[in-house]
Short mmCIF file of C-alpha atoms and ligand atoms in Angstrom, two decimals:
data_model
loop_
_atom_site.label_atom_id
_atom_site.label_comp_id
_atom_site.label_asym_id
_atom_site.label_seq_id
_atom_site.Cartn_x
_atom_site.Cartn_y
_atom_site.Cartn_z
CA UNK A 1 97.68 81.79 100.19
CA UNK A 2 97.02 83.27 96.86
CA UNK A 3 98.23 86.95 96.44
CA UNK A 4 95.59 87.29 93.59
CA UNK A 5 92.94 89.28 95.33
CA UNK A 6 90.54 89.31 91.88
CA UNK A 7 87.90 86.84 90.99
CA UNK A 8 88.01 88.53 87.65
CA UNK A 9 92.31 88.33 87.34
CA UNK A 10 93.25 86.39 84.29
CA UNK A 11 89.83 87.35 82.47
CA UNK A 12 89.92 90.95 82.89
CA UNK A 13 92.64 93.11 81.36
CA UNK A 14 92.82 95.60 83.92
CA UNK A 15 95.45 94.22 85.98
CA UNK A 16 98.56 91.67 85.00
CA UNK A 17 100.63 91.35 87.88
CA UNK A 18 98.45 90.43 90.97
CA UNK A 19 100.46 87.00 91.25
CA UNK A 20 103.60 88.54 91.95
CA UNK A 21 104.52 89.62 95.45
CA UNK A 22 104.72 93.48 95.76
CA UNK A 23 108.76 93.97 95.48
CA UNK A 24 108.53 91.71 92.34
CA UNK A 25 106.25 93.99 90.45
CA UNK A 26 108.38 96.99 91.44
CA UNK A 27 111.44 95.47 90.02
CA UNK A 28 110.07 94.57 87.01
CA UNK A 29 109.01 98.06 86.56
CA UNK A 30 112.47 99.30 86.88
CA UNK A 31 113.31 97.02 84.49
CA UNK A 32 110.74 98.93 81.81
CA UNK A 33 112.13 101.53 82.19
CA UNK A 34 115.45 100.37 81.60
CA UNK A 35 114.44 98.43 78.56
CA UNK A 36 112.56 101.55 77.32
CA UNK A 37 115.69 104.19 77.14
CA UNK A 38 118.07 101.35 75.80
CA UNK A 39 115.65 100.86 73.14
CA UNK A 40 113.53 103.99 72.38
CA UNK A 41 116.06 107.08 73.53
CA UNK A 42 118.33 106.35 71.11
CA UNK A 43 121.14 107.22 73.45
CA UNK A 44 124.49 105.36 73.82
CA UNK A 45 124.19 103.26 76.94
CA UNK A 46 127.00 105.32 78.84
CA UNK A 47 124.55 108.08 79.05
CA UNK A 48 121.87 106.50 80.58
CA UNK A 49 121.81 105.87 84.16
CA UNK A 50 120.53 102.76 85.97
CA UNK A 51 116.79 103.49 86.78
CA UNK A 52 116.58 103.97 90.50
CA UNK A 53 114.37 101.55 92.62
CA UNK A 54 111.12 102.01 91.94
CA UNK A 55 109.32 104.19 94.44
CA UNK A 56 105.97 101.80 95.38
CA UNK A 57 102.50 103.16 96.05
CA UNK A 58 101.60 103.13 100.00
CA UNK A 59 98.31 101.62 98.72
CA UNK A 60 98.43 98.41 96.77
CA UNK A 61 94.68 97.88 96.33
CA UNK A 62 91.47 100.23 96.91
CA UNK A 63 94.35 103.02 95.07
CA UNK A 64 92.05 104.23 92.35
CA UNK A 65 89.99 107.34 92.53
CA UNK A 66 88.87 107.32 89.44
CA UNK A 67 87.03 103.97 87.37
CA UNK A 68 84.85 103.79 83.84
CA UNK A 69 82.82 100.80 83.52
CA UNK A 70 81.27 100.53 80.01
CA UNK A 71 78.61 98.66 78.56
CA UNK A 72 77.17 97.64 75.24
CA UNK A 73 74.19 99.09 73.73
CA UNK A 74 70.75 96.36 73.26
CA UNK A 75 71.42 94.41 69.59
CA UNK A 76 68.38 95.14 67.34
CA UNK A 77 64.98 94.24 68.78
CA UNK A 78 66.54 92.69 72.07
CA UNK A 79 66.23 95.72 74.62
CA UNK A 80 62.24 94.68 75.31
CA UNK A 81 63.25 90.93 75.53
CA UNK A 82 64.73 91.71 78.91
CA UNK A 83 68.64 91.35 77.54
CA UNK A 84 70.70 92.88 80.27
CA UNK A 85 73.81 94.21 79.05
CA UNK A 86 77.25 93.18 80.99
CA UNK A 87 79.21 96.41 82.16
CA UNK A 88 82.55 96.76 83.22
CA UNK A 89 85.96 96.63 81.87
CA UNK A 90 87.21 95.24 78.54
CA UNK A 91 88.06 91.28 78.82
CA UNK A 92 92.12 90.27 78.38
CA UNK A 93 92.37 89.01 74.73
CA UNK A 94 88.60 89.55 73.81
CA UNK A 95 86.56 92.23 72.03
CA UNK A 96 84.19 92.02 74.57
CA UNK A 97 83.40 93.95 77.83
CA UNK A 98 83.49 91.56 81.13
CA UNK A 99 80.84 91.75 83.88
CA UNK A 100 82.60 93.50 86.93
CA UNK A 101 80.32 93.70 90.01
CA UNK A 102 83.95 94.86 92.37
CA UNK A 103 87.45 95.92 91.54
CA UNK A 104 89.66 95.50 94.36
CA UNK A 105 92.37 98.34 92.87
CA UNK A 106 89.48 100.80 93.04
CA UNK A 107 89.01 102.53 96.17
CA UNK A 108 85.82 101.33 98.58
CA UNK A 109 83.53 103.95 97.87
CA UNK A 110 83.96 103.11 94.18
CA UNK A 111 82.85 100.20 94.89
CA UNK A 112 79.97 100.81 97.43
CA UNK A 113 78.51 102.85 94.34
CA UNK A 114 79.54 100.38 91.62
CA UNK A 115 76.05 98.15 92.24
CA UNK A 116 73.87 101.17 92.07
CA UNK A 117 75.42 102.42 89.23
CA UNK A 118 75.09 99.12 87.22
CA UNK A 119 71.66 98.62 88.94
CA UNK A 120 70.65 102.03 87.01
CA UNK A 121 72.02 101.40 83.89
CA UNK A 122 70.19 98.10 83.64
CA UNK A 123 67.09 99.92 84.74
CA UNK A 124 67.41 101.79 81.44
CA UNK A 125 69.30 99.82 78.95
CA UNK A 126 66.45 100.24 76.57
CA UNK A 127 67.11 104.12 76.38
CA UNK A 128 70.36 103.46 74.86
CA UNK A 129 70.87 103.19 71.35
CA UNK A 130 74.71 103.04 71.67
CA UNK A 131 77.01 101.15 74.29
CA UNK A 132 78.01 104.05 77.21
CA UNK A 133 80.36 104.47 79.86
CA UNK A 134 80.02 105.21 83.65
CA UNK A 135 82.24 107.77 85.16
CA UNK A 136 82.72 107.40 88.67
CA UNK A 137 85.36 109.33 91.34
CA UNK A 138 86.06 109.22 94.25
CA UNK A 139 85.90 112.87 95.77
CA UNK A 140 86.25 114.38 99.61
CA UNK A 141 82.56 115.84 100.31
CA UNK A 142 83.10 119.33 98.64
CA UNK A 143 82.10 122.32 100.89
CA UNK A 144 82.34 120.71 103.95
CA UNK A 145 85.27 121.76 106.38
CA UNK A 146 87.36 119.08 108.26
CA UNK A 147 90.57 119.36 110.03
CA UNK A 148 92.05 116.40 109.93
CA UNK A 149 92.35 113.45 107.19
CA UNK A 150 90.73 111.16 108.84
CA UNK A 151 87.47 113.15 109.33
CA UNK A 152 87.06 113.52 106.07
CA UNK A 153 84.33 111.73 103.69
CA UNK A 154 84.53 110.37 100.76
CA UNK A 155 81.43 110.26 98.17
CA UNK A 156 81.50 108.81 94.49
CA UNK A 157 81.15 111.36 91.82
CA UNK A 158 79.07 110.29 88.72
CA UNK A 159 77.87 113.27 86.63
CA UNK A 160 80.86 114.57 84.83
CA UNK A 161 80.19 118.47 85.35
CA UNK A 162 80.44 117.97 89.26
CA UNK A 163 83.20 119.67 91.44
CA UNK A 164 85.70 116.35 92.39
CA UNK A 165 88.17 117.08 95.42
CA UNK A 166 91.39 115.88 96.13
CA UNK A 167 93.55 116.32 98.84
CA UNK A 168 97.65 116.10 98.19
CA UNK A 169 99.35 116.61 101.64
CA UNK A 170 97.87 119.51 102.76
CA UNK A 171 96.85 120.81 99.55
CA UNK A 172 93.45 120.85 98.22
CA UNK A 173 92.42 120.01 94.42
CA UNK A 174 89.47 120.75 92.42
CA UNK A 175 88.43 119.86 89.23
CA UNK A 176 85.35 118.89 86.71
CA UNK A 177 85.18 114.67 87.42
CA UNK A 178 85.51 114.21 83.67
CA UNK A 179 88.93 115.98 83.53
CA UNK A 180 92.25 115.35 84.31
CA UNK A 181 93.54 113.99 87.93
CA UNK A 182 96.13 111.43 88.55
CA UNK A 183 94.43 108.28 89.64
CA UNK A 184 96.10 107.24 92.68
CA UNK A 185 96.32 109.34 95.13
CA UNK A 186 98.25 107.89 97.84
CA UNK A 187 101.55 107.99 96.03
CA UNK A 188 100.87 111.96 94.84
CA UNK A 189 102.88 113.30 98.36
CA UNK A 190 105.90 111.02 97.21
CA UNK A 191 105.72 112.00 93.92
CA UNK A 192 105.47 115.74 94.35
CA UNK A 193 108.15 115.97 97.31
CA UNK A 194 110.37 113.69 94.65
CA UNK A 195 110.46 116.26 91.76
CA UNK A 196 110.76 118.92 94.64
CA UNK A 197 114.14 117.19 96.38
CA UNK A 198 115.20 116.40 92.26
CA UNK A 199 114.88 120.03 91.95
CA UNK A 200 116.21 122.14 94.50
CA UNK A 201 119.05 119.18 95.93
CA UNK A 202 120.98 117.44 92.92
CA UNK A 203 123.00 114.79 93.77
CA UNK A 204 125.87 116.53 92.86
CA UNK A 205 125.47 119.25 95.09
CA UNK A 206 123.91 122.51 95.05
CA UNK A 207 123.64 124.57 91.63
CA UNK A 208 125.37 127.74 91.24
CA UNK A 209 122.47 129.56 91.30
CA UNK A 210 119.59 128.29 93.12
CA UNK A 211 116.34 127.92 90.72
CA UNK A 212 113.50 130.62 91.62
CA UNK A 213 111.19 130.14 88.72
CA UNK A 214 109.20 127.02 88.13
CA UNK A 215 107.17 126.29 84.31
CA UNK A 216 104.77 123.45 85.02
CA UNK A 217 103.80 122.36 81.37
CA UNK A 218 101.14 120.06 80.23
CA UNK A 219 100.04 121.48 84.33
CA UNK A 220 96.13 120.22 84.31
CA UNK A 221 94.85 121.81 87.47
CA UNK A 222 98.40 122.62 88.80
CA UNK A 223 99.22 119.64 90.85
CA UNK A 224 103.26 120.09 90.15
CA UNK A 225 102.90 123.74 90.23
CA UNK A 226 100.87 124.07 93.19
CA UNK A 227 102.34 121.66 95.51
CA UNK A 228 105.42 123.02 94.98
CA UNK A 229 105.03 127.10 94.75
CA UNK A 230 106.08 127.69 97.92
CA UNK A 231 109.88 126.82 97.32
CA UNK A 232 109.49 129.23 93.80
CA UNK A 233 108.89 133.34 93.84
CA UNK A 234 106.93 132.67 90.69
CA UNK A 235 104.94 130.00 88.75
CA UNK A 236 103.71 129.27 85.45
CA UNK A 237 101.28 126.85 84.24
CA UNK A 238 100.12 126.04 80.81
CA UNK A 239 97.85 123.47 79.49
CA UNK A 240 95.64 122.47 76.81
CA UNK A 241 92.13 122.33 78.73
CA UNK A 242 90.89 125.63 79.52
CA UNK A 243 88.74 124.03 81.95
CA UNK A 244 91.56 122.37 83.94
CA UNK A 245 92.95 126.21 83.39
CA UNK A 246 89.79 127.50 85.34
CA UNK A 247 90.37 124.70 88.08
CA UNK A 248 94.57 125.29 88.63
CA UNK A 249 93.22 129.52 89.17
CA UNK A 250 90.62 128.41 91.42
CA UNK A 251 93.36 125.92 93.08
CA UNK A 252 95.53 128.49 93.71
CA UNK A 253 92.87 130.80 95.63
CA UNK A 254 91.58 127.63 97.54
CA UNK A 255 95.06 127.08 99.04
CA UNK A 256 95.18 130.51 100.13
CA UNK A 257 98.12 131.36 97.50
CA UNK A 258 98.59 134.68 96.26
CA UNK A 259 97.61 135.41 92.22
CA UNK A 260 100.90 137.34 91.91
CA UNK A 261 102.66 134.45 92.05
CA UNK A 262 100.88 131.86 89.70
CA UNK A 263 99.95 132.49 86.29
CA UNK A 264 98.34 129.13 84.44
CA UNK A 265 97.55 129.82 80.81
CA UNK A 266 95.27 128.06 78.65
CA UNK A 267 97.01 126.82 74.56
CA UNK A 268 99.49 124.46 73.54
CA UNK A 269 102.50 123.60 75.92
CA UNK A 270 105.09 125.44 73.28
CA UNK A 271 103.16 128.78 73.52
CA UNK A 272 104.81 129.16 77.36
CA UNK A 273 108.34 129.88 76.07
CA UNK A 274 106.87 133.42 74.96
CA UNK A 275 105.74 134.23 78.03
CA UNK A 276 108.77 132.90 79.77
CA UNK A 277 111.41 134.38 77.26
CA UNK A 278 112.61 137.30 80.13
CA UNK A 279 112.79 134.35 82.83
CA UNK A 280 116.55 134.12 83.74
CA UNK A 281 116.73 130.36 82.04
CA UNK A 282 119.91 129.70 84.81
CA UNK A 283 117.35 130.04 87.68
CA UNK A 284 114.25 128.61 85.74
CA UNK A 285 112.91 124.55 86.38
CA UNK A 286 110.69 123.35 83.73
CA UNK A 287 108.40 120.26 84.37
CA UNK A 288 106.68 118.54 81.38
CA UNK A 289 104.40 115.87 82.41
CA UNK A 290 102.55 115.26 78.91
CA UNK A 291 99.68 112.55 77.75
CA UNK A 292 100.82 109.17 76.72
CA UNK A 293 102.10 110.38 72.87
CA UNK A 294 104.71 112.48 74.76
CA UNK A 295 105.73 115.93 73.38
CA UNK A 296 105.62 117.53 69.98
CA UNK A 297 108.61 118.20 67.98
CA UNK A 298 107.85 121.92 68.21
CA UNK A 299 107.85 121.82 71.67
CA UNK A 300 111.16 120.31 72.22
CA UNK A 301 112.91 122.63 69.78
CA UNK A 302 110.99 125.56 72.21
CA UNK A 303 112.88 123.93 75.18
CA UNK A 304 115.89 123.83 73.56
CA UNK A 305 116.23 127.40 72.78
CA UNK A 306 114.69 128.25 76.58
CA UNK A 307 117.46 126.34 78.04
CA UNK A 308 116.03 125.73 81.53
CA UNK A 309 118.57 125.00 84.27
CA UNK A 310 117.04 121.53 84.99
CA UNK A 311 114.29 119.98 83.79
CA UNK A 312 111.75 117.33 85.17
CA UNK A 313 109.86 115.74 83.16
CA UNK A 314 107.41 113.25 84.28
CA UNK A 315 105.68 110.50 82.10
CA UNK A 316 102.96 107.93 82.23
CA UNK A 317 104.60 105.99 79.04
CA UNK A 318 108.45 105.56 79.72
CA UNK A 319 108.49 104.61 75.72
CA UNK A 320 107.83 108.43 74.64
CA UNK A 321 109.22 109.93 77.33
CA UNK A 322 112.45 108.03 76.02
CA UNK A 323 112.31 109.28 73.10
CA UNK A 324 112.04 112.86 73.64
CA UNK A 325 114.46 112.63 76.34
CA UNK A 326 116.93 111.28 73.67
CA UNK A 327 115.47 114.06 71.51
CA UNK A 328 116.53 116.74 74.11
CA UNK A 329 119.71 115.37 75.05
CA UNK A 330 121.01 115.42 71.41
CA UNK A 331 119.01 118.69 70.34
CA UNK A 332 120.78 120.12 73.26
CA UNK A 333 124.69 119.03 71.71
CA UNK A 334 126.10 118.35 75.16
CA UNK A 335 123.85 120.92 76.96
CA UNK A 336 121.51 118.72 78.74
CA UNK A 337 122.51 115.85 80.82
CA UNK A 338 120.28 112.62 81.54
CA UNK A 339 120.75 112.92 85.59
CA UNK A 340 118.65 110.45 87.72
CA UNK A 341 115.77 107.90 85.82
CA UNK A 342 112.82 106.35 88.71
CA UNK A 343 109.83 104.69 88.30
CA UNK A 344 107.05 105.80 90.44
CA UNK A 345 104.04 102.94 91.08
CA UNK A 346 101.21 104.45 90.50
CA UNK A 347 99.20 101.53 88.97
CA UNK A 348 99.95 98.69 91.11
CA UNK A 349 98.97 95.23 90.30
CA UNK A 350 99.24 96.21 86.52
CA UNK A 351 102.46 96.48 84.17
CA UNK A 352 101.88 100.41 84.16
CA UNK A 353 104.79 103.11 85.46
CA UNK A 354 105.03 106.40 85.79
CA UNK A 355 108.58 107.60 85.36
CA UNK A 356 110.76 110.97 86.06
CA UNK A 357 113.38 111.86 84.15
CA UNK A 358 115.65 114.47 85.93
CA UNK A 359 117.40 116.60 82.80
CA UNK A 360 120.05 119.39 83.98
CA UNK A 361 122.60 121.54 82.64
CA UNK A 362 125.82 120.59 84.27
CA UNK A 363 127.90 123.20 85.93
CA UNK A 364 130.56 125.12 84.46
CA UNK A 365 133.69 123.81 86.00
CA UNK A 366 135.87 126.87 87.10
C1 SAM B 1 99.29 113.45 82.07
S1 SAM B 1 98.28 114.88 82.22
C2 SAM B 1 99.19 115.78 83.46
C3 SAM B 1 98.44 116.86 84.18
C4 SAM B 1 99.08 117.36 85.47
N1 SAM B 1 100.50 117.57 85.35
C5 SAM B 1 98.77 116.44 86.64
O1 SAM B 1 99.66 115.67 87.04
O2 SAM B 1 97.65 116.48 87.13
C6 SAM B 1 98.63 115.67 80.71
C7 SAM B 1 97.90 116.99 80.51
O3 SAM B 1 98.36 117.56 79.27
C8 SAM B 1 97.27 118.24 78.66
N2 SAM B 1 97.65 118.40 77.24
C9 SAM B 1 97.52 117.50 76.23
N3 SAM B 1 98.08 118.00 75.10
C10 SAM B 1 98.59 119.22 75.42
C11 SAM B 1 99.30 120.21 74.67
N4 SAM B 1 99.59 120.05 73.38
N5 SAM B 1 99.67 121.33 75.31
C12 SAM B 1 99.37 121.53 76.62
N6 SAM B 1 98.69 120.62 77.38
C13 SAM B 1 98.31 119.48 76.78
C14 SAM B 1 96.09 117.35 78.98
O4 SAM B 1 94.89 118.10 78.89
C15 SAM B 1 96.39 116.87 80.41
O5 SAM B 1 95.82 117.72 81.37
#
C-alpha cells in the first residue's frame, strides 16, 4: 500500500516526505539538525551534543490549523472570457500555483470549507485586479462553553480580523486569524511540557537555586509564557505585534490568571532586558522562540550581559538558531553551555523541524 496519502504529492511543494514511513521522517529530521550545528554554529564538535530523537506529532495528517491557498489575478481582457483561475499552493519546481481542491495535512474542517472558499473566489475572479490569498483557520466555536474536548466544535475562520481559538491542554488561546499561532496543534502539549521539564529538571540534577522568573521573548500571544506561569511567581512577555500583545493580556484573563503576575510588552525582543535588569539573573529562564531569520545581533549581546540561568530557545529554522546558539556560546566565553538539542515534528510529511536548544550556566563546583 502506498503511504503517499496526496494526489497532488510530487507536484505540489507543500510536502516532501509522504513516501517515507513515519520513524523515517523523524530520523531524518534529527539528522538536520545535526547537520545544521556542525555546519552553521560554528562550534567545535565536542560541544555539541547528539540531537535527541525527534519528538513526533500525535497527528500525522489533518495537523494543520492554519492553510493559505492563493490564486492568480485574470491576464488582460480574460476575466469576461470565463478564465477560472487555479488556487492553491505553489507547484514543486514551477512558478506557478497548483489547483488544490483537498490537503490531507490540513485539518477536516479546512477542508470541508476549502470548496466554498474556492467556489467564491471563482464567483468573483473578475473583481480582482491582482492574484490574492485565502486565509483559512481552524478555530473552537468562540463564546460557546464546553467541558470536555471532545464536545467542542470546530469552524473555519476566513476574515482575518476574527477572534481564532485554540485550546493547549487546558489552556485557552485567542488571537486575530491573520496573526501568529503555531500551526499544529496536537504536538503544542508536548512541546510546552518539554521546555517546562528542560527547565525546572536538568539532566544533571537540580540547580542551586531553583528558577522563579520566566522572560518569554519573541512571546506572540503567550503560548510559552502562559502554559507555563504556573511553575513561575512572575512572567514577562515581549513581542513585536502589539496586536498579539493585546491577545497574550486578554489570554492571561481568559485562563483565569492573575495580572500581577504577567506583564507582556509590546517593541523589539532586546527592549525586555530593561525591564528585567532587577530580575535575580541566577533564578531567571529566558525563552526566545524568534521568526525564521533568528535573532539580532543586538539582542544576543542583551542576553549576554542579562546572563539568564538557562535559556530555551526554540526555533522553526535549526540553520539560525545554530548560529546564534554558536553566537551565545562564544559571546558568553565559557558561560553558557549547549545542554540538550531535539527536534520537535511539527510539520509532518514535509522536511520542516522545529528545534529546542536547552542553553544553561553550569554550576559552580564547590
Ligand atoms: C515564531 S513566532 C513565536 C510566537 C510564540 N512564541 C508562539 O509560539 O506562539 C515569532 C514571533 O516573533 C515576533 N517578532 C518578530 N520580530 C520580532 C522582534 N524583533 N522582537 C520581538 N518580537 C518579534 C513575531 O511577531 C512572532 O509573533
Amino acid at each position: 500500500m502506498s503511504r503517499v496519502k496526496c494526489r497532488y504529492f510530487g507536484s505540489c511543494a507543500g510536502c516532501q516526505y509522504q513516501m517515507l514511513d513515519y520513524s523515517t521522517q523523524l530520523d531524518f529530521k534529527r539528522q538536520v539538525v545535526e547537520k545544521a550545528y556542525r555546519y552553521f554554529s560554528g562550534m567545535p564538535s565536542e560541544e555539541v551534543p547528539g540531537p535527541l530523537p525527534t519528538i513526533g506529532s500525535p497527528l500525522q495528517y489533518n495537523y494543520r490549523t492554519k492553510i493559505t491557498p492563493h490564486f492568480d489575478a485574470p491576464p488582460k481582457g480574460k476575466a469576461r472570457e470565463g478564465w477560472q483561475p487555479w488556487i492553491g499552493f505553489d507547484a514543486k519546481g514551477r512558478r506557478m500555483v497548483l489547483d488544490i481542491e483537498e490537503c490531507p495535512i490540513a485539518t477536516p474542517v479546512l477542508n470541508e470549507a476549502l470548496g466554498p472558499a474556492r467556489q467564491a473566489v471563482k464567483e468573483k475572479i473578475d473583481t480582482y485586479k491582482r492574484g490574492s490569498t485565502i486565509l483559512m483557520r481552524d478555530s473552537l466555536q468562540v463564546g460557546t462553553s464546553t467541558t470536555s474536548e471532545e464536545e467542542e466544535n470546530h469552524v473555519c475562520i476566513q476574515d482575518h480580523k476574527a477572534t481564532v481559538r485554540e485550546r493547549v491542554g487546558t489552556t485557552l488561546f485567542e488571537f486575530p486569524a491573520n496573526s501568529f499561532f503555531q500551526n499544529n496543534n496536537s504536538v503544542l502539549v508536548p512541546l510546552t511540557e518539554y521546555v517546562r521539564t528542560a527547565i525546572l529538571s536538568p539532566p544533571g540534577g537540580q540547580p542551586e537555586k531553583q528558577p522563579r522568573h520566566l522572560v518569554d521573548t519573541y512571546c506572540g500571544s503567550g503560548l510559552f509564557a502562559i502554559t507555563l506561569s504556573p511553575f513561575f511567581e512572575s512572567v514577562v512577555g515581549i513581542e513585536i505585534s502589539e496586536e498579539s500583545i493585546r491577545s497574550a493580556k486578554h489570554n492571561v484573563s481568559l485562563n483565569g490568571i492573575s495580572d500581577d503576575k504577567c506583564d507582556f510588552r509590546a517593541g523589539k525582543a532586546e527592549a525586555i532586558f530593561s525591564v528585567v535588569q532587577d530580575l535575580p539573573p541566577d533564578e531567571t529562564v529566558i525563552v526566545i522562540d524568534p521568526p525564521r531569520k533568528g535573532c539580532d545581533d543586538k539582542f544576543i549581546e542583551q542576553l549576554l550581559l542579562f546572563g539568564a540561568s538557562t535559556v530555551v530557545y526554540v526555533s522553526c529554522n535549526v540553520h539560525t538558531q545554530a548560529r546564534d546558539v554558536g553566537k551565545i556560546v562564544r559571546g558568553s566565553k565559557g558561560g553558557y553551555v549547549l545542554e540538550s538539542l531535539r527536534g520537535f515534528d511539527l510539520f509532518p510529511q514535509t522536511a520542516h523541524v522545529e528545534s529546542v536548544a536547552v542553553l544553561r550556566k553550569p554550576r559552580m563546583s564547590g
